[in-house]
Amino acid sequence: MFTILAFVTLDSRFGHRDPVSSPLQVLSDPEQSLAPEQAFQKLMDAPHKAYQNTQLLETPFWFSFMVLPAADSGTVQVELPSRHAQQVSCWADQGRRLLGSGSRTGNDGQVKAEKTGFILSLAPQVLPVSVLCKGVFSGPARISVRQWSIPDFEQSQKEFYRGIGLMEGGLLTLTLFVLVAALINREWMYVLFAVWLLGNLRLGANAMGWDAHWLIWTIPNQWLPWLRKLTFATYYIVTFTLFGRLFQNELKQVGFVFLQNVLRWLGGLLLVAALLLSYQHFLPVLWCWTVAGILILIFLLARIVWKARTRAVLWYCASMFVVLFTRVDEVVAAAFGIKTLDEVPNNVIVALLSSLMASFAFAEQMRAGKRELALVQAELRTTYEVTPIGLFTLSADGSFVRTNPALEKILGHDAGTPWLKKWDDYFQPGAHDKLWRIVSGSGGNEAELRGVADASGRASTYLVTATFANGRIEGSLQDISDRSDAVERLRFLAEHDPLTGVLNRRGIEIMLERAIARQCDERPLALAYLDLDRFKLINDLFGHQSGDEVLKQLCERVEQSLGEGNHIGRIGGDEFIILFQDVEIGAATKICSAIIQKISYQSYHIGARAFQVKGSIGLVEVDAGMRVQDAISAADRACREAKKAHNEHIVVYHKNAPVFRERLEELSLIERLGGEFLPSGLFVEMQPIMSLQHPEDSLNFEVLLRLRDADNKVVPATRVIAAAEENGSIAVIDRWVMATVLEWLDQHQAQLPLTKFVCVNLSGASLNDEKFIQDLFVILEKYLRVVPLLCIEVTESVALHDLDHTSRIIERLQALGAKVALDDFGAGYTSFTYLKSLSADALKIDGAFIQSMNMHPANEAIVEAIVELARNLGMKSIAEWVEDCAMIEALAKLGVDYVQGFIVAKPQSPDAILQASSAASFITDPDMARFVAARRKGGVESADGGKWSSKLH
């Protein structure tokens, strides 16, 4: 405050009279062609001015002025004060006599470099005199002339160099102080602030014209343009970087991230300009960038002041105001010739004042940071005391240095009493070594420790985490006894059945996988699949509690029969797997027989009740290298065979049994059908469907999928479809079948005049695939002309899986003109009520009823009921698997509309279908031929008196 009052009210101790400004006449010499006498003649007509701005021109300027005698009649010192002057030469006698010349590198005659510019000394006897000078300038120079007496000039020199010393000493002292603080605190923002202070010093030196000096050294003149450009660009970048770091929290609250990024981009571009542009072209860029940066900085500062009126912000605003004022003053002075701070003392005070204010802002921010740090430390201390986790500090020998109440409670130490025991006294032997392994990094960052057992013999489990810092061990301790017990329980449950205590599916599969991995030809391995018969009745009739007790007793009996190294695992409600390790298949068979005796012929007593349970076992000999799932699948298949055998309850598969070869072929087929690409060898065949009323009037058929393997053998369709459904590629195959059939029909429709419908069976997986449904209707839209020939077969079980979904698909298909048939009707859990919701066009009666129809009267009655049901619902009936003429005649009597089977025709190639005249043209059986001939002569009509409904026509 005293400095500010002194700056405003007191006079400088270097008292001197102000210099006399000499009017001058100025002439630019852009061609650099004028001689001194020519320049003097041209200047005679030029107007007198107080000063002349060079407008960044670096070509010579000629100027003349009159030097008058001094008041004390002594030597006159003529000062040319421009700091941008590079060379000055002066003449008398209208340019004929050279008085002297000077440059930044040397002087000659009466001209020499002093202060920021040059001095011309004139003796009193030559005064008054007209002087002609030629100057070369760089940057935003101002040409002016001031006349001093020797005493006054000497005082001004002292003031100038005192200002230099004051600025350099003050700012360098402050910079060194900040750097020392940076080293002590290891805070790089202190370094950034020190760099900013040095930049402030260099900018102040540039403003006062002594930036060609650094302490006691003179900077080479050729370095100055580069040094000035880099100084300006670096100062710009450091200023805004320091601003962002100092007020990073406030800037997050203020927002306007885009403007903050603009400041960074401008700094980078300015540095590039400094490296690429000349000093003359760099200055306009600097002025534009400075104005833009100042406006953004003022805006952000205003927002910060509005949001957070802290003392640090206010000090920084004051510092920035002073800095921005001086920078704007420089720009305005260079551009418009208006200069406010023209004296050294003013520049020195401004530079020091802005730096001090920035230091206050910096200090305030640091103090706020320390205040926050103190609050955080207090919170940490409170947290240390109240945290439920035990915290401790140990010396190197294991003595307790510091603990929190939670640790004292965990270890049973009385609060407030000194720690007489060491770390090892509370834990089982080896605890200190484990701790050292943790802190040394060789044993992870945590470990479990067992405490000393109490009177009941129970030892707690602890989890310790620790690190080594400042010669001590800092760590935490938690009592995880409950968690450890829970983890052990979870570990057990992960691989064991919670009801019976035996292994679960995951556990037994892991055991089997390990056994197969260890297996060699000399070590036998067998796997049994145990399935209980009608166990569900116990749960349904007597409740699940009774069923659970039966399962527990059953597992106990099985485990009693197994030797050491053999395991049982429960993989389903009433399904088990038994693993025999190092047991020959013969011995395993005997053990399985004993198990069947124990579980099937000995009652299970629960309370007053006694239960009987039967079981079947499939036993397989596991070969080396067999997959786990393949072994279980083979054992399951053997178990299903054992269930079918009424007397024997055990089926054994030895090594190299056909079932294993079939499984390998199945896996090979699955692998071949894998992925999104169609396998090679796919083709279709077509099996004719004959009308019983008019056998020779139609050529309808069902499309059947076929696959030719590498040996040119045809793989059965059932195996192809099963493999495709197992690996998820069935939708790709169905898509291919649909596109292939429709394209073939579209190409050959004219050759199929008697074809009324073509059946195509779609798998349940495809019909429940939304992506396939979308693709299906895209394909149908492409072949709308032949869609009315298409009859999509939907399996009854698939239709019942999601009735609403199936109804929507059927409606969309029929809207395009396609027909829908329910396939394998009667094979599933048929509910006639669902037929009301499905507007199907036909029912395909399951072949199992057709084949046994003549052997059992009940089957014939069922077929008759299905045919009558279809007729009443307006659907047509199609009988599958028809194998002889007797079946044909019986079906005709029942009123079946269509038949399909080998008695009519085996599956044919598409070319054979195109060459046929009707479905009956494929018949070779004499009895069938007579049947067809009789129909031709009799002209028998359908049971309802009409021909095929328009639905299928």
PDB file of C-alpha atoms in Angstrom, residues 497 499-500 502-505 508 548 551 555 568-577:
ATOM      1  CA  ASP A 497     -25.460 -81.286  -4.358  1.00  0.00           C
ATOM      2  CA  LEU A 499     -29.502 -82.113  -0.660  1.00  0.00           C
ATOM      3  CA  THR A 500     -27.513 -85.334  -0.778  1.00  0.00           C
ATOM      4  CA  VAL A 502     -22.655 -85.930  -3.294  1.00  0.00           C
ATOM      5  CA  LEU A 503     -21.065 -84.233  -6.292  1.00  0.00           C
ATOM      6  CA  ASN A 504     -23.287 -82.190  -8.581  1.00  0.00           C
ATOM      7  CA  ARG A 505     -23.066 -82.046 -12.388  1.00  0.00           C
ATOM      8  CA  ILE A 508     -18.638 -84.914 -11.389  1.00  0.00           C
ATOM      9  CA  ASP A 548     -35.716 -85.949  -0.696  1.00  0.00           C
ATOM     10  CA  LEU A 551     -32.629 -89.629  -2.459  1.00  0.00           C
ATOM     11  CA  CYS A 555     -26.908 -91.925  -2.195  1.00  0.00           C
ATOM     12  CA  ILE A 568     -21.219 -90.464  -7.516  1.00  0.00           C
ATOM     13  CA  GLY A 569     -22.722 -87.242  -8.746  1.00  0.00           C
ATOM     14  CA  ARG A 570     -26.322 -86.096  -8.966  1.00  0.00           C
ATOM     15  CA  ILE A 571     -26.958 -84.382 -12.324  1.00  0.00           C
ATOM     16  CA  GLY A 572     -30.758 -84.189 -12.269  1.00  0.00           C
ATOM     17  CA  GLY A 573     -33.784 -84.753 -10.100  1.00  0.00           C
ATOM     18  CA  ASP A 574     -33.481 -88.554 -10.235  1.00  0.00           C
ATOM     19  CA  GLU A 575     -30.392 -88.996 -12.425  1.00  0.00           C
ATOM     20  CA  PHE A 576     -26.877 -89.813 -11.246  1.00  0.00           C
ATOM     21  CA  ILE A 577     -23.441 -90.430 -12.702  1.00  0.00           C
TER      22      ILE A 577
END
